[in-house]
GROMACS .gro file of C-alpha atoms in nm:
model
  399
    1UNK     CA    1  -6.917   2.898  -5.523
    2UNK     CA    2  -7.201   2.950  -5.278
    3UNK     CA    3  -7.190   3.024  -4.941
    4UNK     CA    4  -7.285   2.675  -4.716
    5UNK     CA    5  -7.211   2.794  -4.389
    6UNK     CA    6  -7.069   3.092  -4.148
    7UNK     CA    7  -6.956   2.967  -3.794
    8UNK     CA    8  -6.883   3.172  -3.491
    9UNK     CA    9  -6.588   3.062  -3.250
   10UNK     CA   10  -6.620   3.304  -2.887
   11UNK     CA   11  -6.312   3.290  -2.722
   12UNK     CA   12  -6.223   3.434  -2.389
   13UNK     CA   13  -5.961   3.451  -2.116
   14UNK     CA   14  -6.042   3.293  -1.810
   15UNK     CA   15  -6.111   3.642  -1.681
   16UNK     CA   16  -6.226   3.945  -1.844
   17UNK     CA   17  -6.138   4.307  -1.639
   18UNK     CA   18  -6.230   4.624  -1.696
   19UNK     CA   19  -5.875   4.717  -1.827
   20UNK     CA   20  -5.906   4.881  -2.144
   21UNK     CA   21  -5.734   4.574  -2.321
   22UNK     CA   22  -5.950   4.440  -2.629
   23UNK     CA   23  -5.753   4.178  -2.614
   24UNK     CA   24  -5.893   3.968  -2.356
   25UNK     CA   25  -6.156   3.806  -2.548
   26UNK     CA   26  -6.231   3.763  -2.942
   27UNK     CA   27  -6.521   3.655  -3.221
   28UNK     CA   28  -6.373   3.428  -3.484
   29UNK     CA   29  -6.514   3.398  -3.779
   30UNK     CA   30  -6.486   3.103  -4.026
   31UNK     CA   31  -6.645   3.171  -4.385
   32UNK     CA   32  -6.724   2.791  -4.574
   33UNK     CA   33  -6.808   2.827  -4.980
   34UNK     CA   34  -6.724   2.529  -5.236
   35UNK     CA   35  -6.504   2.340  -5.011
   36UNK     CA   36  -6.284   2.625  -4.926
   37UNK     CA   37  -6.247   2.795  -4.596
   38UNK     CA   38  -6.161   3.162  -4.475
   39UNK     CA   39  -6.094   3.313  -4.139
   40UNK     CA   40  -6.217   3.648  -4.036
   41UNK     CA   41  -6.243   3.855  -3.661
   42UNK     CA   42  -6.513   4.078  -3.537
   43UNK     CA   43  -6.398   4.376  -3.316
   44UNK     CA   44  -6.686   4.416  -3.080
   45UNK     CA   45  -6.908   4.217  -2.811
   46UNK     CA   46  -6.893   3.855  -2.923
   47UNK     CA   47  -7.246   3.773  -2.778
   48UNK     CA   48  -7.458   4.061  -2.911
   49UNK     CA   49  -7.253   4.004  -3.285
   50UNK     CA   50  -7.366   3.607  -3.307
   51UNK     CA   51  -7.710   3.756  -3.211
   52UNK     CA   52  -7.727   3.952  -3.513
   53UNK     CA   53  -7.634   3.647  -3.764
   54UNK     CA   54  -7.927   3.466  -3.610
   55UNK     CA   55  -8.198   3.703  -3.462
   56UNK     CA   56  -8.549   3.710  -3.559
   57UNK     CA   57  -8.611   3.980  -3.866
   58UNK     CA   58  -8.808   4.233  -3.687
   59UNK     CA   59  -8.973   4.380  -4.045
   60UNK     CA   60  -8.805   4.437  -4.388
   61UNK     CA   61  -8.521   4.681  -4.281
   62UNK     CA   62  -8.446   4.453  -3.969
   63UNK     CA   63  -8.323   4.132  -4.088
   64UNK     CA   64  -8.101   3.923  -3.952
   65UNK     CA   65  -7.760   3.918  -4.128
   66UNK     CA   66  -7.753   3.557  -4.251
   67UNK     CA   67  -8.060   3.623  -4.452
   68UNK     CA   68  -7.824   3.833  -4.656
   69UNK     CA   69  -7.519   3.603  -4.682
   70UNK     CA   70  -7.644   3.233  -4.653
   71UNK     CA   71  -7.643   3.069  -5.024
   72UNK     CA   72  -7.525   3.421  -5.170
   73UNK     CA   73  -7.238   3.346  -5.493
   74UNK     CA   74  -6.924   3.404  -5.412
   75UNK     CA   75  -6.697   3.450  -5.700
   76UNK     CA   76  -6.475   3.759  -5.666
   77UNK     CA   77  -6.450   4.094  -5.501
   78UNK     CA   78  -6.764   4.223  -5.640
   79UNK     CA   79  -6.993   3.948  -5.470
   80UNK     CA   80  -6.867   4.069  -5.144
   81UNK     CA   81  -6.926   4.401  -5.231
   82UNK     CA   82  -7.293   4.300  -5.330
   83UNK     CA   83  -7.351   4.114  -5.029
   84UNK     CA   84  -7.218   4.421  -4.824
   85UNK     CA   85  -7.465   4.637  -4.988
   86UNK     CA   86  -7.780   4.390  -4.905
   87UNK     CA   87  -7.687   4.363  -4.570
   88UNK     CA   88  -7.631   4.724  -4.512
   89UNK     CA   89  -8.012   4.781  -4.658
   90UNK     CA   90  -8.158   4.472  -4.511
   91UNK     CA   91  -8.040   4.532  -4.208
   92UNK     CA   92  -8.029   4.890  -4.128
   93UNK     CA   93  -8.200   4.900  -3.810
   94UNK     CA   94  -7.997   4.625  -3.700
   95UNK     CA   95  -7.714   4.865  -3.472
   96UNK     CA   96  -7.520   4.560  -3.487
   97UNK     CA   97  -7.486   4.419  -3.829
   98UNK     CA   98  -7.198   4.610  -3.922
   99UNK     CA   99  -6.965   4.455  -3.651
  100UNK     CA  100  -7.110   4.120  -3.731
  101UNK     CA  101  -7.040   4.148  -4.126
  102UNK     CA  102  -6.718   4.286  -4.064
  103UNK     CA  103  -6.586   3.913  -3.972
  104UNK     CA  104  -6.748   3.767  -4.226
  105UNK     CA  105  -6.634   3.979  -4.495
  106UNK     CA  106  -6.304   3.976  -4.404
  107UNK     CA  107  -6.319   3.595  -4.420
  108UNK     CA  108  -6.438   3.630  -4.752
  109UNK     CA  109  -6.163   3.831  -4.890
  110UNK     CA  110  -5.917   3.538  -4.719
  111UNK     CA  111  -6.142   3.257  -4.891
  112UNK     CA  112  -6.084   3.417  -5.231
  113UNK     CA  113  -5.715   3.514  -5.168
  114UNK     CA  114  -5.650   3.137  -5.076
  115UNK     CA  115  -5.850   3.009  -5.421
  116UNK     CA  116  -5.674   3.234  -5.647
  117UNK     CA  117  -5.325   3.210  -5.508
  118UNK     CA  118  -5.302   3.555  -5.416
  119UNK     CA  119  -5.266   3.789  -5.154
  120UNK     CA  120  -5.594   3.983  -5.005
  121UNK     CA  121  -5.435   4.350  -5.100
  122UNK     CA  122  -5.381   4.234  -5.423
  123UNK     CA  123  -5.738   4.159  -5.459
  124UNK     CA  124  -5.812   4.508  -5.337
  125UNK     CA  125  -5.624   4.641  -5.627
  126UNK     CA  126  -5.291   4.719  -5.519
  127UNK     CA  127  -4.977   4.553  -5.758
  128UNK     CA  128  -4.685   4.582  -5.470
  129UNK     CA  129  -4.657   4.649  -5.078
  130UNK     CA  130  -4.420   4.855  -4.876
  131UNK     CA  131  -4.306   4.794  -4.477
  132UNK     CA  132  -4.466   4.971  -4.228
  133UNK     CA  133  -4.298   5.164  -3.935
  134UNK     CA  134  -4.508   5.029  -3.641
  135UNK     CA  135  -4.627   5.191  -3.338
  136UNK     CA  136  -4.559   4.923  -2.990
  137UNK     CA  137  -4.991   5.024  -2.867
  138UNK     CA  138  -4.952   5.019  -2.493
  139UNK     CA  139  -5.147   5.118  -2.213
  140UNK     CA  140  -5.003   5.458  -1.989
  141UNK     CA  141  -4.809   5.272  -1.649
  142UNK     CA  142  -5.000   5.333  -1.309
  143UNK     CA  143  -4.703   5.586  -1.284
  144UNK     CA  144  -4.496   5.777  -1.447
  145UNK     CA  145  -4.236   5.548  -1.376
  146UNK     CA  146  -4.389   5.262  -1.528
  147UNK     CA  147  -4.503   5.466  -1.804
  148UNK     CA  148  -4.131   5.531  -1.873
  149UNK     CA  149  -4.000   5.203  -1.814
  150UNK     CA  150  -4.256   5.096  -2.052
  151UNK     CA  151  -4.105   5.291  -2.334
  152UNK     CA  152  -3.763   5.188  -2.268
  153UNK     CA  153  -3.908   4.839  -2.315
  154UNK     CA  154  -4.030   4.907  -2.629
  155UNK     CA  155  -3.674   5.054  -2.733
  156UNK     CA  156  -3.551   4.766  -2.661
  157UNK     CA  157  -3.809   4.513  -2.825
  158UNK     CA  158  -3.689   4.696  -3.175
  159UNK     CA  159  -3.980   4.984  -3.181
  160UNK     CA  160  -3.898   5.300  -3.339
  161UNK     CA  161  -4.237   5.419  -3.198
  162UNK     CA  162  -4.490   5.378  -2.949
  163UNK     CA  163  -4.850   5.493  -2.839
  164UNK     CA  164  -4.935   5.539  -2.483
  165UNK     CA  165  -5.355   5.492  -2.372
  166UNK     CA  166  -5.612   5.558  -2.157
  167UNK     CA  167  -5.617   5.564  -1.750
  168UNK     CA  168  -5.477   5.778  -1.606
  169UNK     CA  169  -5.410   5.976  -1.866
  170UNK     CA  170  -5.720   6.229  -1.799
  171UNK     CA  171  -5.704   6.195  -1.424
  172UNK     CA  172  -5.500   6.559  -1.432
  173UNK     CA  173  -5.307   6.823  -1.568
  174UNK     CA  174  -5.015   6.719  -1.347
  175UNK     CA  175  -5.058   6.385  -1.354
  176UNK     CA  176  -5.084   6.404  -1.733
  177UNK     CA  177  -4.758   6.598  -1.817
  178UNK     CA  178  -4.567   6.352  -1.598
  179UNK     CA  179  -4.721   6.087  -1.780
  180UNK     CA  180  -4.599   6.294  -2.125
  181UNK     CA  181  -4.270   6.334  -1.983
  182UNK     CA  182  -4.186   5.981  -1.861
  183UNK     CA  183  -4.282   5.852  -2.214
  184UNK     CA  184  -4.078   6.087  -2.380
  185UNK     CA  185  -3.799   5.991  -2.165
  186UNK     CA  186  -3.865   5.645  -2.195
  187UNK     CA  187  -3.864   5.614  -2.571
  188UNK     CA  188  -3.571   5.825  -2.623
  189UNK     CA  189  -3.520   6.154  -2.781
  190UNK     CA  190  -3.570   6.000  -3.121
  191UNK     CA  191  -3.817   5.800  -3.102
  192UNK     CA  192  -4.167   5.874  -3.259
  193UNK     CA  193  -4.449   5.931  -2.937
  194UNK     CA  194  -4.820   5.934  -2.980
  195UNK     CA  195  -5.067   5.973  -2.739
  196UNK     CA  196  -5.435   5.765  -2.675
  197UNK     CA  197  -5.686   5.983  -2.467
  198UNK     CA  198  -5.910   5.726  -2.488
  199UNK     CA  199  -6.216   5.977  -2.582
  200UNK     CA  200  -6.123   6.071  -2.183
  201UNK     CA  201  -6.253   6.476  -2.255
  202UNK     CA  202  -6.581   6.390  -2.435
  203UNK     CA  203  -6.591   6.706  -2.631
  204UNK     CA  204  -6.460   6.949  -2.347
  205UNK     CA  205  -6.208   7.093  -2.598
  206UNK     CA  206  -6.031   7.348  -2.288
  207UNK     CA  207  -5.963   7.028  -2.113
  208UNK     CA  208  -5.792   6.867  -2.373
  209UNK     CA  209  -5.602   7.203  -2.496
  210UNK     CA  210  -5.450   7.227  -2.160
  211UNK     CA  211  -5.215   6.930  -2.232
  212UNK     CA  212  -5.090   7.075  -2.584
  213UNK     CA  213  -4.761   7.234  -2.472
  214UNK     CA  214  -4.627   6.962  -2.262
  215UNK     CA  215  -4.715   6.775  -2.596
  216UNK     CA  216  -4.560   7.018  -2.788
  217UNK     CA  217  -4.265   6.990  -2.596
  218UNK     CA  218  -4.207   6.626  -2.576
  219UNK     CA  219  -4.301   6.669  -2.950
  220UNK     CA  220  -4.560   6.435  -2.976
  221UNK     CA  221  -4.705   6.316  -3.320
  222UNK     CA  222  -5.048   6.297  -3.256
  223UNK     CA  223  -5.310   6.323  -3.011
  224UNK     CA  224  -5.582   6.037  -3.051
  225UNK     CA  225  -5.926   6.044  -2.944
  226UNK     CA  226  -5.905   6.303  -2.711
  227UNK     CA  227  -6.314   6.324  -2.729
  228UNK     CA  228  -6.622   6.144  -2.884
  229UNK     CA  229  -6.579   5.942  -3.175
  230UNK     CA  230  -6.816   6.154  -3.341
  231UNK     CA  231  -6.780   6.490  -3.157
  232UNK     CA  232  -6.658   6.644  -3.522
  233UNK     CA  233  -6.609   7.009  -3.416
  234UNK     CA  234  -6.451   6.907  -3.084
  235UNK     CA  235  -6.170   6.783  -3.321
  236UNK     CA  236  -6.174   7.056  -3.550
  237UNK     CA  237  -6.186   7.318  -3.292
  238UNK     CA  238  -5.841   7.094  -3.096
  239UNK     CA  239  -5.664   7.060  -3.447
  240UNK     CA  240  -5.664   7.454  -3.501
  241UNK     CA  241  -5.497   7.502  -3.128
  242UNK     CA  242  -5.214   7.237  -3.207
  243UNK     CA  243  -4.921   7.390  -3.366
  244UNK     CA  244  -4.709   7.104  -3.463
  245UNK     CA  245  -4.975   6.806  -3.232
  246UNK     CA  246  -5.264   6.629  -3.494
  247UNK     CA  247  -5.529   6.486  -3.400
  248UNK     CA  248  -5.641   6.129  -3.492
  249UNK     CA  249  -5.970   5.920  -3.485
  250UNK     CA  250  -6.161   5.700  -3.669
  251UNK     CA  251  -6.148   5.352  -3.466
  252UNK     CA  252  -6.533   5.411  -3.408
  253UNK     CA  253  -6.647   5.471  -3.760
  254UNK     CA  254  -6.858   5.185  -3.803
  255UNK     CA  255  -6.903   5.234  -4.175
  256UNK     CA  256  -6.699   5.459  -4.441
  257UNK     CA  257  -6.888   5.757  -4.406
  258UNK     CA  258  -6.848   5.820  -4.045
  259UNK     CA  259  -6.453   5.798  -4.155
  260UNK     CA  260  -6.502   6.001  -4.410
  261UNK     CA  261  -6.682   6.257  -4.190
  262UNK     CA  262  -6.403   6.297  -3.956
  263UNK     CA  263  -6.167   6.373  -4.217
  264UNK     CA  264  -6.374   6.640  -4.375
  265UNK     CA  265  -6.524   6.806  -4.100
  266UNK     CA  266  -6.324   6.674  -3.792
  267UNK     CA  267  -6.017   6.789  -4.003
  268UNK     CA  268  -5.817   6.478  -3.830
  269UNK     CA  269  -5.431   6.475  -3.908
  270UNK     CA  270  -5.426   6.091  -3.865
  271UNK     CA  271  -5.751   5.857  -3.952
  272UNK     CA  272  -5.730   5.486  -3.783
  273UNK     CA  273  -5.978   5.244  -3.939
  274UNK     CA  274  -6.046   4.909  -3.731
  275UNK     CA  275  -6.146   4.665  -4.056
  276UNK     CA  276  -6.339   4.437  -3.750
  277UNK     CA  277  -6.594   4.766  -3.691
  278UNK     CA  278  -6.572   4.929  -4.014
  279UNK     CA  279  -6.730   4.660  -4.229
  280UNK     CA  280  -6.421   4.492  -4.356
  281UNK     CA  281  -6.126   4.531  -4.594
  282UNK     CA  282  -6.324   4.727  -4.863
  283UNK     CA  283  -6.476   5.044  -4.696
  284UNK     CA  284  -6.133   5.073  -4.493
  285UNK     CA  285  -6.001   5.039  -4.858
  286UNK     CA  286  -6.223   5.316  -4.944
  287UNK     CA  287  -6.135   5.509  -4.662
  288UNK     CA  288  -5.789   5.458  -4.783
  289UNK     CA  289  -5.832   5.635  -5.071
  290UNK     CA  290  -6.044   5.928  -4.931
  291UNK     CA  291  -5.758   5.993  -4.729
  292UNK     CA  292  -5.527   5.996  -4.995
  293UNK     CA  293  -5.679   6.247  -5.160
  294UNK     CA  294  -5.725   6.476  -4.832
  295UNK     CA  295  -5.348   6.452  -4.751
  296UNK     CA  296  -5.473   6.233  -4.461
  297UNK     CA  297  -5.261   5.978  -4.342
  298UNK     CA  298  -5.439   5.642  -4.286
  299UNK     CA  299  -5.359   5.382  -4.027
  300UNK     CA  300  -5.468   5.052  -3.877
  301UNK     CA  301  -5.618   5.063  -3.612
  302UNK     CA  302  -5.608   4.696  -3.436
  303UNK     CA  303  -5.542   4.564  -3.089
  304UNK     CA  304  -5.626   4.185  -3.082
  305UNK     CA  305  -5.542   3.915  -3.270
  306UNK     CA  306  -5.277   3.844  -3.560
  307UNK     CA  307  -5.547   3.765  -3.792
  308UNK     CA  308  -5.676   4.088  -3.718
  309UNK     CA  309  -5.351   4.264  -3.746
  310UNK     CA  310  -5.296   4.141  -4.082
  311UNK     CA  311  -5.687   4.224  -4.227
  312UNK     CA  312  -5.602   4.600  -4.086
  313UNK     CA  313  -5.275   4.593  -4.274
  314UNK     CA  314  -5.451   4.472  -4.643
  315UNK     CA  315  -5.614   4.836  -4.681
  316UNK     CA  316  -5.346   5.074  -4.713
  317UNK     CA  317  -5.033   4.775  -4.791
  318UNK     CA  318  -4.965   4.964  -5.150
  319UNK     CA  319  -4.996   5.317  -5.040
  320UNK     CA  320  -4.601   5.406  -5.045
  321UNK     CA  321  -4.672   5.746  -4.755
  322UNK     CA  322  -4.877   5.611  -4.517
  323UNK     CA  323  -4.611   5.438  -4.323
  324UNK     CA  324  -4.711   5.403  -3.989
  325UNK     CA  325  -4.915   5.122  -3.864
  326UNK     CA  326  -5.044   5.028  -3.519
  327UNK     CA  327  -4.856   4.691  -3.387
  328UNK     CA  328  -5.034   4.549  -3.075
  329UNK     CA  329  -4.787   4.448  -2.785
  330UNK     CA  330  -4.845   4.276  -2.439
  331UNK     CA  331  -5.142   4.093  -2.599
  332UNK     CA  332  -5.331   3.859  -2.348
  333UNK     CA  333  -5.271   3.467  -2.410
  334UNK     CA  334  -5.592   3.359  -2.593
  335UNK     CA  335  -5.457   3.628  -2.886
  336UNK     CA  336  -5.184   3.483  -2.919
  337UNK     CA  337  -5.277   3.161  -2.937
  338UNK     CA  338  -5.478   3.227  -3.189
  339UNK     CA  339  -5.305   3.195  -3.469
  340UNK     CA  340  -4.999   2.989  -3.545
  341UNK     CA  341  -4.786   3.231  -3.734
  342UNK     CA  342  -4.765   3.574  -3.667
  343UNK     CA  343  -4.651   3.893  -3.844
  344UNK     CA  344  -4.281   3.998  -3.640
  345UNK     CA  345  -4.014   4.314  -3.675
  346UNK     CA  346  -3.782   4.287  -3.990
  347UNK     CA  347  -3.419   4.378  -3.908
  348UNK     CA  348  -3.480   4.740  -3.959
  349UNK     CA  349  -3.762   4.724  -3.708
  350UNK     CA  350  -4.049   4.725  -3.983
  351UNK     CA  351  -4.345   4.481  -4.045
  352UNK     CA  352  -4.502   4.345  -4.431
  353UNK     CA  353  -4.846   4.237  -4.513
  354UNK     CA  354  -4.823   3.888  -4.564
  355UNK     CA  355  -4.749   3.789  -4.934
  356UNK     CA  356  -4.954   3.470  -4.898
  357UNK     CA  357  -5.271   3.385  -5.035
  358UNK     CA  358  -5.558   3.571  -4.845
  359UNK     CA  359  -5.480   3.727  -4.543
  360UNK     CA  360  -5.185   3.448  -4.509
  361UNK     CA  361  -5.246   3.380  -4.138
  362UNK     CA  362  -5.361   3.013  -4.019
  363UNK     CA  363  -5.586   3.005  -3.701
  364UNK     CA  364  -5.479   2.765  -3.475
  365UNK     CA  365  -5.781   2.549  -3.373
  366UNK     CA  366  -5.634   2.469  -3.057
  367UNK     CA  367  -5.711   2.789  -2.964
  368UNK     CA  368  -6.055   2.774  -3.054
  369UNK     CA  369  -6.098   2.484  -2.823
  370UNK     CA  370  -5.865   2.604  -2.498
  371UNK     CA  371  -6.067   2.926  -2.488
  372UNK     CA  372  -6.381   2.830  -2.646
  373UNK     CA  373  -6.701   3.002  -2.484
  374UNK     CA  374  -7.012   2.790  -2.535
  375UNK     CA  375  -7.328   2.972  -2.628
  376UNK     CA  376  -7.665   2.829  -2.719
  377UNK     CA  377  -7.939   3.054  -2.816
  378UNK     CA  378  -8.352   2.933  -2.858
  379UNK     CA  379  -8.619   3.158  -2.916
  380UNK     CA  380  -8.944   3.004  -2.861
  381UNK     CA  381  -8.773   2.687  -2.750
  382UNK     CA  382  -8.571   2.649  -3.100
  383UNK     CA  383  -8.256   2.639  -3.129
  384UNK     CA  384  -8.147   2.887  -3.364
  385UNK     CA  385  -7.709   2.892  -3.203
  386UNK     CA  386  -7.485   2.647  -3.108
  387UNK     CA  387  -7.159   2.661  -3.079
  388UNK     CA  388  -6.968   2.484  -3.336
  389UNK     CA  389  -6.740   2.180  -3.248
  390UNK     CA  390  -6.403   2.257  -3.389
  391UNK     CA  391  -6.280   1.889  -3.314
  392UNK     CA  392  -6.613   1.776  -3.534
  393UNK     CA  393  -6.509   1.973  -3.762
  394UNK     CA  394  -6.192   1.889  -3.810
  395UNK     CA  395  -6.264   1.556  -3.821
  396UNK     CA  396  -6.501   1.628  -4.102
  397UNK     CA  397  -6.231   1.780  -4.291
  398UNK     CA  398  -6.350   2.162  -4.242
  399UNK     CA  399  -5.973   2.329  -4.185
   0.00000   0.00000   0.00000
């Protein structure tokens, strides 16, 4: 098989706010090689991400991505991994490229799952699965109050766990242990609490220390992004302060390294990989392993779609410890919509990667076409985007 075409579907709600919600608008992307089809989704800026498939190369290490995918063979894992390496050389001054590949690799690993019958993780190398415990990923309430009625929500939606995020939390000290309080409350004495700064403290690591006890003593399980993605002695310095508290990161690594990085020298507890940022399924595979072998435990990281959900889950489905997984809740319509089947509790309150061939979720093109957000891009008067029709498409017999 070759690669004939890569399409781009933006979708959006009807309005997009400044509420710390990645949910409200999405890059799908559909991967076409030898009559087959597979479905991927970038985490990042939809416009600036189709730019990069399609820009103008700017010299030899500036390419545009599609110069490194377009007509490329794609016959197993090791193709993708070829194609990853090309566009990571081609395109290395290209800031965006790795957000941009990310979709498209992870509809590559669906493509092959769905031609050889077999799920994506077992592609990736693993022989079994094991359930997840997930985490509900909400946002802190307005108030305490809300904040608490919020976790008593998630009790009652089946979550064992749940991870409050961003504003307030920040605002203040007092605000902040109320906050830490109510969600303790809220989610029982039980149940497992993590906390989202929301990189809030930049890399002020007294600001952030000063909420340790009241973590301490709602006995929270870790404390993520507190500062800069890449502050890595920020972290370090927080970590040694914590008693029982770890820190986590890693949702802004946009390749392995930068993971890697904040394991060995941020000394993270907890490392979240986003498989829409990262580059795909393999370097968060990767990751996975590095991890492992640091006594690191890996998690999603994911807060859109289903299709996403399920790529994030692929990475670290066989790794029997690392047991907790972020489940995105209160999702905005348009991600919902997206797909047609989606990944739900078990009766013990855990989730499965999907044992279907690829990533074993089916887009619903519907979807593409309710929230569809039409973008045409010329340079010089050519037209070098359009945005695809899904009804012609369809019609054509492209799934």
């Amino acid at each position: 098989m070759k690669i004939d075409s890569v399409d781009f579907f933006y979708v959006a709600m009807p309005e997009v706010t400044t509420a710390a919600d990645g949910s409200q608008d999405a890059l799908v992307v559909r991967v076409s090689a030898g009559g087959h089809t597979g479905w991927g989704e970038c985490e990042a800026a939809p416009l600036p991400s189709i730019a990069a498939f399609v820009c103008p190369m700017s010299h030899g290490a500036c390419r545009p991505v599609s110069a490194s995918v377009l007509g490329q063979k794609l016959e197993g894992p090791d193709d993708i991994k070829r194609m990853a390496a090309d566009v990571g050389y081609n395109s290395m001054d290209l800031l965006q490229a790795t957000h941009t590949w990310s979709g498209i690799e992870m509809a590559m690993w669906d493509l092959l799952g769905k031609v050889r019958s077999v799920p994506a993780w077992k592609l990736l190398g693993y022989n079994r699965t094991y359930p997840k415990t997930p985490y509900a990923s909400v946002l802190f309430g307005q108030t305490p109050q809300q904040t608490l009625e919020r976790g008593r929500e998630m009790r009652k939606c089946g979550f064992h766990a749940a991870k409050f995020g961003w504003a307030p939390f920040g605002y203040s000290l007092e605000g902040d242990i109320a906050h830490l309080d109510a969600a303790r409350e809220g989610l029982g004495p039980d149940g497992i609490l993590l906390i989202d700064a929301g990189q809030i403290f930049g890399e002020d690591v007294e600001a952030a220390a000063l909420r340790l006890d009241a973590m301490e003593r709602n006995r929270v399980t870790f404390f993520e992004e507190p500062f800069h993605g890449f502050a890595y002695q920020a972290y370090h310095q927080l970590g040694e302060r914590a008693p029982t508290v770890r820190t986590a990161g890693g949702e802004a690594a946009h390749n392995r390294y930068m993971a890697e990085h904040l394991i060995d020298f941020g000394k993270v507890g907890y490392i979240q990989i986003d498989c829409g940022r990262i580059g795909g399924l393999w370097p968060a595979r990767q990751v996975a392993n590095h991890a492992a072998r640091r006594g690191v435990t890996y998690i999603n990281h994911t807060f859109t779609s289903n299709l996403a959900l399920s790529a994030s889950l692929q990475p670290f489905a066989g790794l029997e410890d690392h047991r907790i997984c972020e489940y995105p809740t209160t999702l905005q319509q348009v991600a919902i919509g997206l797909t047609r089947n989606h990944i739900v509790l078990d009766v013990n309150g855990e989730i499965h990667a999907p044992d279907a061939p690829g990533l074993g979720i089916e887009v619903d093109p519907q979807a593409l076409v309710e929230y569809k957000v039409d973008v045409e891009i010329k340079i010089n008067g050519r037209k070098v985007f359009l945005s695809p029709s899904v009804l012609r498409t369809l019609a054509e017999g492209r799934p």
